[in-house]
Coordinates of N, CA, C and O in Angstrom, one line a residue:
M1 N 86.1 68.7 8.1 CA 85.0 68.8 7.1 C 84.9 67.4 6.4 O 85.9 66.7 6.2
Q2 N 83.7 67.1 5.9 CA 83.5 65.8 5.3 C 84.2 65.7 3.9 O 84.4 66.7 3.3
D3 N 84.5 64.5 3.6 CA 85.2 64.3 2.3 C 84.1 64.4 1.2 O 83.0 63.8 1.3
L4 N 84.4 65.2 0.1 CA 83.5 65.4 -1.0 C 83.3 64.2 -1.9 O 82.4 64.0 -2.6
R5 N 84.3 63.3 -1.8 CA 84.2 62.1 -2.7 C 83.3 61.0 -2.2 O 83.8 59.9 -1.8
L6 N 82.0 61.3 -2.1 CA 81.1 60.4 -1.5 C 80.8 59.2 -2.4 O 80.6 58.1 -2.0
D7 N 80.7 59.5 -3.7 CA 80.3 58.5 -4.7 C 81.6 58.0 -5.4 O 82.2 58.8 -6.1
P8 N 82.0 56.7 -5.2 CA 83.3 56.3 -5.8 C 83.2 56.2 -7.4 O 84.2 56.3 -8.0
E9 N 82.0 56.1 -7.9 CA 81.9 56.0 -9.4 C 81.9 57.4 -10.1 O 82.4 57.4 -11.2
G10 N 81.5 58.4 -9.5 CA 81.5 59.7 -10.1 C 80.5 60.6 -9.6 O 80.1 60.5 -8.4
G11 N 80.1 61.6 -10.3 CA 79.1 62.6 -9.8 C 79.8 63.9 -9.6 O 81.0 64.0 -9.5
I12 N 78.9 64.9 -9.3 CA 79.5 66.3 -9.2 C 80.3 66.4 -7.9 O 81.3 67.1 -7.9
L13 N 79.9 65.7 -6.8 CA 80.7 65.9 -5.6 C 82.1 65.2 -5.8 O 83.1 65.8 -5.3
R14 N 82.2 64.2 -6.5 CA 83.5 63.5 -6.8 C 84.3 64.5 -7.7 O 85.5 64.6 -7.5
E15 N 83.7 65.1 -8.7 CA 84.4 66.0 -9.6 C 85.0 67.2 -8.8 O 86.1 67.7 -9.0
L16 N 84.2 67.7 -7.8 CA 84.6 68.9 -7.0 C 85.8 68.4 -6.1 O 86.8 69.2 -5.9
G17 N 85.7 67.2 -5.6 CA 86.8 66.7 -4.8 C 88.1 66.6 -5.6 O 89.2 66.9 -5.1
N18 N 88.0 66.1 -6.9 CA 89.1 66.0 -7.7 C 89.7 67.4 -8.1 O 90.9 67.6 -8.2
L19 N 88.8 68.4 -8.3 CA 89.3 69.7 -8.5 C 90.1 70.3 -7.3 O 91.0 71.1 -7.5
E20 N 89.6 69.9 -6.1 CA 90.3 70.4 -4.9 C 91.7 69.8 -4.9 O 92.7 70.5 -4.4
D21 N 91.9 68.6 -5.3 CA 93.2 67.9 -5.3 C 94.2 68.6 -6.2 O 95.4 68.7 -5.9
V22 N 93.7 69.2 -7.3 CA 94.7 69.9 -8.2 C 94.7 71.4 -8.0 O 95.3 72.2 -8.7
G23 N 94.0 71.9 -6.9 CA 94.1 73.3 -6.6 C 93.1 74.2 -7.3 O 93.3 75.4 -7.3
R24 N 92.1 73.7 -7.9 CA 91.1 74.5 -8.7 C 89.8 74.7 -7.9 O 88.9 75.3 -8.4
F25 N 89.8 74.3 -6.7 CA 88.6 74.4 -5.9 C 89.0 74.6 -4.4 O 89.9 74.0 -3.9
K26 N 88.4 75.6 -3.8 CA 88.8 76.0 -2.4 C 87.6 75.8 -1.5 O 86.5 76.3 -1.8
R27 N 87.8 75.2 -0.4 CA 86.8 75.1 0.6 C 87.0 76.3 1.6 O 88.2 76.6 2.0
V28 N 86.0 77.0 2.0 CA 86.1 78.1 2.9 C 85.3 77.7 4.2 O 84.1 77.4 4.0
P29 N 85.9 77.8 5.3 CA 85.1 77.6 6.6 C 84.0 78.6 6.7 O 84.0 79.7 6.2
G30 N 82.9 78.2 7.4 CA 81.7 79.0 7.6 C 82.0 80.4 8.1 O 81.4 81.4 7.7
K31 N 82.9 80.5 9.0 CA 83.2 81.8 9.6 C 83.9 82.8 8.6 O 83.9 84.0 8.8
D32 N 84.5 82.2 7.5 CA 85.2 83.1 6.6 C 84.4 83.3 5.3 O 85.0 83.8 4.3
I33 N 83.2 82.9 5.2 CA 82.4 83.0 4.0 C 82.3 84.4 3.5 O 82.5 84.7 2.3
M34 N 81.9 85.3 4.4 CA 81.7 86.7 3.9 C 83.0 87.3 3.4 O 83.0 88.1 2.5
A35 N 84.1 87.0 4.1 CA 85.4 87.6 3.7 C 85.8 87.0 2.4 O 86.2 87.8 1.5
A36 N 85.6 85.7 2.1 CA 85.9 85.2 0.8 C 85.0 85.7 -0.3 O 85.4 86.0 -1.4
F37 N 83.7 85.9 0.1 CA 82.8 86.5 -0.9 C 83.2 87.9 -1.3 O 83.2 88.2 -2.5
N38 N 83.6 88.7 -0.3 CA 84.0 90.1 -0.6 C 85.4 90.2 -1.2 O 85.7 91.3 -1.7
T39 N 86.2 89.2 -1.1 CA 87.6 89.4 -1.7 C 87.7 88.5 -2.9 O 87.9 89.1 -4.0
L40 N 87.7 87.2 -2.8 CA 87.9 86.3 -4.0 C 86.9 86.5 -5.1 O 87.2 86.7 -6.2
V41 N 85.6 86.5 -4.7 CA 84.6 86.6 -5.7 C 84.5 88.0 -6.3 O 84.4 88.2 -7.5
R42 N 84.7 89.1 -5.5 CA 84.6 90.4 -6.0 C 85.8 90.7 -7.0 O 85.7 91.5 -7.9
R43 N 86.9 90.0 -6.7 CA 88.1 90.2 -7.6 C 87.8 89.8 -9.0 O 88.4 90.3 -10.0
G44 N 86.9 88.8 -9.2 CA 86.4 88.4 -10.5 C 87.1 87.1 -11.0 O 86.7 86.7 -12.1
D45 N 87.9 86.5 -10.3 CA 88.6 85.2 -10.8 C 88.1 84.0 -10.0 O 88.6 82.9 -10.2
H46 N 87.1 84.1 -9.2 CA 86.5 83.0 -8.5 C 84.9 83.1 -8.6 O 84.4 84.2 -8.8
V47 N 84.3 81.9 -8.5 CA 82.9 81.9 -8.3 C 82.6 81.3 -7.0 O 83.4 80.7 -6.3
F48 N 81.3 81.5 -6.5 CA 80.9 81.0 -5.2 C 79.9 79.9 -5.3 O 78.8 80.1 -5.9
I49 N 80.2 78.7 -4.9 CA 79.3 77.6 -4.8 C 78.9 77.4 -3.4 O 79.8 77.1 -2.6
Y50 N 77.7 77.5 -3.1 CA 77.2 77.4 -1.7 C 76.1 76.4 -1.6 O 75.2 76.4 -2.6
R51 N 76.0 75.7 -0.6 CA 74.9 74.7 -0.5 C 73.5 75.3 -0.4 O 72.5 74.7 -0.8
D52 N 73.4 76.5 0.1 CA 72.2 77.3 0.1 C 72.4 78.5 -0.8 O 73.5 78.9 -1.1
I53 N 71.3 79.0 -1.3 CA 71.3 80.1 -2.2 C 71.8 81.4 -1.4 O 71.2 81.7 -0.3
P54 N 72.8 82.1 -1.8 CA 73.4 83.1 -1.0 C 72.6 84.5 -1.1 O 73.2 85.5 -1.3
Y55 N 71.3 84.4 -1.0 CA 70.5 85.6 -1.1 C 70.9 86.7 -0.1 O 71.1 87.8 -0.5
R56 N 71.2 86.3 1.1 CA 71.5 87.3 2.2 C 72.8 88.0 1.9 O 72.8 89.2 2.0
M57 N 73.8 87.3 1.4 CA 75.1 87.9 1.1 C 74.9 88.9 -0.1 O 75.4 90.0 0.0
M58 N 74.1 88.5 -1.1 CA 73.9 89.4 -2.2 C 73.1 90.6 -1.8 O 73.4 91.8 -2.2
A59 N 72.1 90.4 -1.0 CA 71.2 91.5 -0.5 C 72.0 92.5 0.3 O 71.9 93.7 0.2
L60 N 72.9 92.0 1.2 CA 73.7 92.9 2.1 C 74.7 93.6 1.2 O 74.9 94.8 1.5
D61 N 75.3 93.0 0.2 CA 76.2 93.7 -0.7 C 75.5 94.8 -1.4 O 76.1 95.9 -1.6
F62 N 74.3 94.5 -1.9 CA 73.6 95.6 -2.6 C 73.2 96.7 -1.7 O 73.3 97.9 -2.0
S63 N 72.9 96.4 -0.4 CA 72.5 97.5 0.5 C 73.8 98.3 0.8 O 73.7 99.5 1.0
D64 N 75.0 97.7 0.9 CA 76.2 98.4 1.1 C 76.7 99.3 0.0 O 77.1 100.4 0.1
T65 N 76.6 98.7 -1.3 CA 77.2 99.4 -2.4 C 76.2 100.1 -3.3 O 76.6 101.0 -4.0
G66 N 74.9 99.7 -3.2 CA 73.9 100.3 -4.1 C 73.9 99.9 -5.5 O 73.3 100.5 -6.4
R67 N 74.7 98.8 -5.8 CA 74.7 98.3 -7.2 C 74.8 96.8 -7.1 O 75.2 96.2 -6.1
C68 N 74.4 96.1 -8.2 CA 74.4 94.7 -8.3 C 75.7 94.2 -8.9 O 75.9 94.3 -10.1
D69 N 76.6 93.8 -8.0 CA 77.9 93.2 -8.5 C 77.9 91.7 -8.7 O 78.7 91.2 -9.4
F70 N 76.9 91.1 -8.2 CA 76.8 89.6 -8.3 C 75.4 89.2 -8.7 O 74.4 89.8 -8.4
Y71 N 75.3 88.1 -9.5 CA 74.0 87.5 -9.9 C 74.1 86.0 -9.7 O 75.1 85.4 -9.6
L72 N 72.9 85.4 -9.5 CA 72.8 84.0 -9.4 C 72.9 83.3 -10.8 O 72.4 83.9 -11.7
A73 N 73.5 82.2 -10.8 CA 73.5 81.4 -12.1 C 72.1 80.9 -12.4 O 71.3 80.7 -11.4
R74 N 71.8 80.7 -13.6 CA 70.4 80.3 -14.0 C 70.3 78.8 -13.7 O 69.2 78.2 -13.5
E75 N 71.4 78.0 -13.6 CA 71.4 76.6 -13.4 C 71.5 76.3 -11.9 O 72.1 77.0 -11.2
V76 N 70.8 75.2 -11.6 CA 70.9 74.7 -10.2 C 71.4 73.3 -10.4 O 70.9 72.4 -11.1
F77 N 72.6 73.0 -9.7 CA 73.2 71.7 -9.8 C 73.3 70.9 -8.6 O 73.6 69.7 -8.6
L78 N 73.1 71.5 -7.4 CA 73.1 70.8 -6.2 C 71.7 71.0 -5.5 O 71.3 72.2 -5.3
P79 N 71.0 70.0 -5.2 CA 69.7 70.2 -4.6 C 69.8 70.8 -3.2 O 70.8 70.5 -2.5
S80 N 68.9 71.6 -2.8 CA 68.8 72.1 -1.4 C 67.6 71.6 -0.7 O 66.5 71.6 -1.3
M81 N 67.8 71.0 0.5 CA 66.7 70.4 1.2 C 66.7 71.0 2.6 O 67.7 71.1 3.3
V82 N 65.5 71.4 3.0 CA 65.2 71.9 4.3 C 64.3 70.9 4.9 O 63.3 70.5 4.3
S83 N 64.5 70.5 6.1 CA 63.7 69.5 6.7 C 63.6 69.7 8.2 O 64.4 70.4 8.8
M84 N 62.7 68.9 8.8 CA 62.6 68.9 10.3 C 62.8 67.4 10.7 O 62.3 66.5 10.0
V85 N 63.5 67.2 11.8 CA 63.8 65.9 12.2 C 63.2 65.7 13.6 O 63.2 66.6 14.4
G86 N 62.5 64.6 13.7 CA 61.8 64.3 15.0 C 62.0 62.9 15.4 O 62.5 62.1 14.6
P87 N 61.7 62.5 16.6 CA 61.9 61.1 17.1 C 61.0 60.2 16.3 O 59.9 60.5 15.9
K88 N 61.5 59.0 16.2 CA 60.8 57.9 15.5 C 59.4 57.6 16.2 O 59.4 57.6 17.4
D89 N 58.4 57.5 15.4 CA 57.0 57.2 15.9 C 56.5 58.3 16.9 O 55.6 58.0 17.7
S90 N 56.9 59.5 16.7 CA 56.4 60.6 17.6 C 55.1 61.1 17.0 O 55.0 61.3 15.8
P91 N 54.1 61.3 17.8 CA 52.8 61.8 17.3 C 52.9 63.3 16.9 O 52.0 63.8 16.2
L92 N 54.0 64.0 17.2 CA 54.1 65.4 16.9 C 54.6 65.5 15.4 O 54.2 66.5 14.8
V93 N 55.3 64.6 14.9 CA 55.9 64.7 13.5 C 54.8 64.9 12.5 O 54.8 65.9 11.7
P94 N 53.8 64.1 12.4 CA 52.7 64.3 11.4 C 52.0 65.6 11.5 O 51.7 66.3 10.6
S95 N 51.7 65.9 12.8 CA 51.0 67.2 13.1 C 51.9 68.4 12.7 O 51.4 69.3 12.0
L96 N 53.1 68.4 13.0 CA 54.0 69.5 12.6 C 54.2 69.5 11.1 O 54.3 70.6 10.5
S97 N 54.4 68.4 10.5 CA 54.6 68.3 9.1 C 53.4 68.9 8.3 O 53.6 69.7 7.4
H98 N 52.2 68.7 8.8 CA 51.0 69.2 8.2 C 51.0 70.8 8.3 O 50.7 71.5 7.4
R99 N 51.3 71.3 9.5 CA 51.4 72.7 9.7 C 52.5 73.4 8.9 O 52.3 74.5 8.4
I100 N 53.6 72.7 8.8 CA 54.7 73.3 8.0 C 54.3 73.3 6.5 O 54.6 74.3 5.8
L101 N 53.6 72.3 6.1 CA 53.2 72.3 4.7 C 52.2 73.4 4.4 O 52.2 74.1 3.4
L102 N 51.3 73.6 5.4 CA 50.3 74.7 5.2 C 51.0 76.1 5.2 O 50.7 77.0 4.4
A103 N 52.0 76.3 6.0 CA 52.8 77.5 6.0 C 53.5 77.7 4.7 O 53.6 78.8 4.2
A104 N 54.1 76.6 4.2 CA 54.8 76.7 2.9 C 53.9 77.0 1.8 O 54.2 77.9 0.9
E105 N 52.7 76.4 1.8 CA 51.8 76.6 0.7 C 51.2 78.0 0.7 O 50.8 78.6 -0.3
A106 N 51.1 78.6 1.9 CA 50.6 79.9 2.0 C 51.6 81.0 1.7 O 51.3 82.2 1.6
G107 N 52.9 80.6 1.5 CA 53.9 81.5 1.1 C 54.5 82.2 2.3 O 55.2 83.3 2.1
L108 N 54.3 81.7 3.5 CA 54.8 82.4 4.7 C 56.3 82.4 4.8 O 56.9 83.4 5.2
Y109 N 57.0 81.3 4.4 CA 58.4 81.2 4.5 C 59.1 82.3 3.5 O 60.0 83.0 3.9
N110 N 58.6 82.4 2.3 CA 59.1 83.4 1.4 C 58.8 84.8 1.9 O 59.7 85.6 1.8
F111 N 57.7 85.0 2.5 CA 57.3 86.3 3.0 C 58.3 86.7 4.2 O 58.8 87.8 4.3
W112 N 58.5 85.7 5.1 CA 59.4 85.9 6.2 C 60.8 86.2 5.7 O 61.5 87.1 6.3
Y113 N 61.3 85.4 4.8 CA 62.6 85.6 4.3 C 62.8 87.0 3.6 O 63.8 87.6 3.8
K114 N 61.8 87.4 2.8 CA 61.9 88.7 2.2 C 61.8 89.8 3.2 O 62.5 90.9 3.0
T115 N 61.0 89.6 4.3 CA 60.9 90.6 5.3 C 62.3 90.7 6.1 O 62.7 91.8 6.4
Y116 N 62.8 89.6 6.3 CA 64.1 89.5 7.1 C 65.3 90.0 6.3 O 66.2 90.6 6.9
T117 N 65.3 89.9 5.0 CA 66.4 90.3 4.2 C 66.0 91.4 3.2 O 65.3 91.2 2.2
P118 N 66.3 92.7 3.5 CA 65.9 93.7 2.6 C 66.7 93.6 1.3 O 67.8 93.1 1.3
N119 N 66.2 94.1 0.2 CA 66.8 94.0 -1.1 C 67.0 92.6 -1.6 O 68.0 92.4 -2.4
L120 N 66.2 91.7 -1.2 CA 66.4 90.3 -1.5 C 66.4 90.0 -3.0 O 67.3 89.3 -3.5
T121 N 65.4 90.4 -3.6 CA 65.1 90.0 -5.0 C 65.7 91.0 -6.0 O 65.6 90.7 -7.2
Y122 N 66.4 92.0 -5.6 CA 66.8 93.1 -6.5 C 67.9 92.6 -7.5 O 67.9 92.9 -8.7
C123 N 68.8 91.8 -7.0 CA 70.0 91.4 -7.8 C 70.0 89.9 -8.1 O 71.1 89.3 -8.3
L124 N 68.8 89.2 -8.2 CA 68.9 87.8 -8.3 C 69.4 87.3 -9.7 O 70.2 86.5 -9.9
R125 N 68.8 87.9 -10.7 CA 69.2 87.5 -12.1 C 69.7 88.7 -12.9 O 69.3 89.8 -12.7
P126 N 70.6 88.5 -13.8 CA 71.1 89.6 -14.7 C 69.9 90.2 -15.5 O 69.0 89.5 -15.8
Q127 N 70.0 91.5 -15.8 CA 69.0 92.1 -16.5 C 69.0 91.5 -18.0 O 70.0 91.2 -18.5
T128 N 67.8 91.4 -18.5 CA 67.7 90.9 -19.9 C 67.6 92.1 -20.9 O 67.8 91.9 -22.0
K129 N 67.3 93.3 -20.4 CA 67.2 94.4 -21.2 C 68.3 95.4 -20.7 O 68.4 95.6 -19.5
V130 N 69.0 96.0 -21.6 CA 70.1 96.9 -21.2 C 69.7 98.3 -21.6 O 69.3 98.6 -22.8
A131 N 69.7 99.2 -20.7 CA 69.4 100.6 -20.9 C 70.7 101.4 -21.1 O 71.5 101.3 -20.2
I132 N 70.8 102.1 -22.2 CA 72.0 102.9 -22.4 C 71.7 104.3 -21.8 O 70.7 104.9 -22.3
K133 N 72.5 104.8 -20.9 CA 72.3 106.0 -20.3 C 73.3 107.1 -20.7 O 73.7 107.9 -19.9
S134 N 73.8 107.0 -21.9 CA 74.8 108.0 -22.3 C 74.1 109.1 -23.1 O 73.0 109.0 -23.6
A135 N 74.8 110.3 -23.1 CA 74.2 111.4 -23.8 C 74.2 111.2 -25.3 O 75.0 110.5 -25.9
L136 N 73.2 111.7 -26.0 CA 73.1 111.5 -27.4 C 74.0 112.5 -28.1 O 73.9 113.7 -27.9
D137 N 74.8 112.0 -29.0 CA 75.6 112.8 -29.9 C 75.8 112.1 -31.2 O 75.3 110.9 -31.3
I138 N 76.5 112.6 -32.1 CA 76.6 112.1 -33.5 C 77.3 110.7 -33.4 O 76.9 109.8 -34.3
T139 N 78.2 110.5 -32.5 CA 78.9 109.2 -32.5 C 78.0 108.1 -32.0 O 78.2 106.9 -32.3
N140 N 77.0 108.4 -31.2 CA 76.0 107.4 -30.7 C 74.9 107.0 -31.7 O 74.4 106.0 -31.6
I141 N 74.6 108.0 -32.6 CA 73.4 107.8 -33.5 C 73.8 107.7 -35.0 O 73.0 107.8 -35.8
W142 N 75.1 107.6 -35.3 CA 75.5 107.6 -36.7 C 74.9 106.5 -37.5 O 74.6 106.6 -38.6
G143 N 74.7 105.3 -36.9 CA 74.1 104.2 -37.5 C 72.7 104.5 -37.9 O 72.3 104.1 -39.1
M144 N 71.9 105.1 -37.0 CA 70.6 105.4 -37.4 C 70.5 106.4 -38.5 O 69.7 106.4 -39.4
L145 N 71.4 107.4 -38.5 CA 71.5 108.4 -39.5 C 71.8 107.8 -40.9 O 71.3 108.2 -41.9
V146 N 72.7 106.8 -40.9 CA 73.1 106.1 -42.2 C 71.9 105.4 -42.7 O 71.6 105.4 -43.9
V147 N 71.1 104.8 -41.8 CA 69.9 104.0 -42.3 C 68.9 105.0 -42.9 O 68.3 104.8 -43.9
V148 N 68.7 106.1 -42.2 CA 67.7 107.1 -42.7 C 68.2 107.7 -44.0 O 67.4 107.9 -45.0
A149 N 69.5 108.1 -44.1 CA 70.0 108.7 -45.3 C 69.9 107.6 -46.5 O 69.6 108.0 -47.6
G150 N 70.3 106.4 -46.2 CA 70.2 105.3 -47.2 C 68.8 105.1 -47.7 O 68.5 105.0 -48.9
G151 N 67.8 105.2 -46.8 CA 66.4 105.0 -47.2 C 66.0 106.2 -48.0 O 65.2 106.0 -49.0
A152 N 66.4 107.4 -47.7 CA 66.0 108.6 -48.5 C 66.6 108.5 -49.9 O 66.0 108.9 -50.8
V153 N 67.9 108.2 -50.0 CA 68.5 108.0 -51.3 C 67.9 107.0 -52.1 O 67.6 107.2 -53.3
T154 N 67.5 105.8 -51.5 CA 66.9 104.7 -52.2 C 65.5 105.2 -52.7 O 65.1 104.9 -53.9
S155 N 64.7 105.9 -51.9 CA 63.4 106.3 -52.3 C 63.5 107.4 -53.4 O 62.6 107.4 -54.3
L156 N 64.5 108.2 -53.3 CA 64.7 109.2 -54.4 C 65.0 108.5 -55.7 O 64.5 108.9 -56.8
L157 N 65.9 107.5 -55.7 CA 66.2 106.8 -56.9 C 65.0 106.1 -57.5 O 64.8 106.1 -58.7
V158 N 64.2 105.5 -56.6 CA 63.0 104.8 -57.1 C 62.0 105.8 -57.7 O 61.4 105.5 -58.7
F159 N 61.8 107.0 -57.1 CA 61.0 108.0 -57.6 C 61.4 108.5 -59.0 O 60.6 108.6 -59.9
C160 N 62.7 108.7 -59.1 CA 63.3 109.1 -60.4 C 63.0 108.0 -61.5 O 62.7 108.3 -62.6
L161 N 63.2 106.8 -61.1 CA 63.0 105.6 -62.0 C 61.5 105.6 -62.4 O 61.2 105.3 -63.6
E162 N 60.6 105.8 -61.5 CA 59.2 105.9 -61.8 C 58.9 107.0 -62.8 O 58.1 106.8 -63.8
L163 N 59.4 108.2 -62.6 CA 59.2 109.3 -63.5 C 59.8 108.9 -64.9 O 59.1 109.2 -65.9
L164 N 60.9 108.3 -65.0 CA 61.5 107.9 -66.2 C 60.7 106.9 -66.9 O 60.4 107.0 -68.2
C165 N 60.2 105.9 -66.2 CA 59.3 104.9 -66.8 C 58.0 105.5 -67.3 O 57.5 105.1 -68.3
F166 N 57.4 106.5 -66.5 CA 56.2 107.1 -66.9 C 56.4 107.9 -68.2 O 55.6 107.8 -69.1
R167 N 57.5 108.6 -68.4 CA 57.8 109.4 -69.6 C 58.0 108.4 -70.8 O 57.5 108.7 -71.9
L168 N 58.8 107.3 -70.6 CA 59.0 106.4 -71.7 C 57.7 105.7 -72.1 O 57.5 105.5 -73.3
H169 N 56.8 105.4 -71.1 CA 55.6 104.8 -71.5 C 54.7 105.8 -72.3 O 54.0 105.4 -73.2
H170 N 54.6 107.1 -71.9 CA 53.8 108.1 -72.6 C 54.4 108.3 -74.0 O 53.7 108.6 -75.0
Q171 N 55.7 108.3 -74.2 CA 56.3 108.5 -75.5 C 56.0 107.3 -76.4 O 55.8 107.5 -77.7
Q172 N 55.9 106.1 -75.9 CA 55.6 105.0 -76.8 C 54.2 105.0 -77.2 O 53.8 104.5 -78.3
E173 N 53.3 105.6 -76.4 CA 51.9 105.6 -76.7 C 51.6 106.7 -77.8 O 50.6 106.6 -78.6
S174 N 52.4 107.7 -77.8 CA 52.1 108.8 -78.8 C 52.8 108.7 -80.1 O 53.1 107.9 -80.7

């Protein structure tokens, strides 16, 4: 496998290489990726950094378990590049590049990827809204009841104060 320390001055690849030297970073061969994903990452003490977005692994895991155990990070720190390589000065390269661009702009690659991978987008990001699905009982709603009771007591006190002020005002006039 290639050495991660490509930039002698620094950078994220250099930092990952240094972490590997002290045992805080593990490289996993391509044939063992799914096993590492299902053991190390599922255990909860490892994260998975992959050069491509692991949509397929997450979608397969959701299909197997029926729940979202993994989410993608919101940050992207390594660029992902997909390209086509052709011979130098080939007349096919500009023609194919144009057609690839048209297919990408039409959204065909995303469509094909979503068709190829069921449950692709279901577990991409963590939910921003949390739905509580527990039964309602007094321990779940006591805070709301305190607010309602506090509002009722406060309104009763203000009403009594208004009545008192009204009587004092009428007594002063007479």
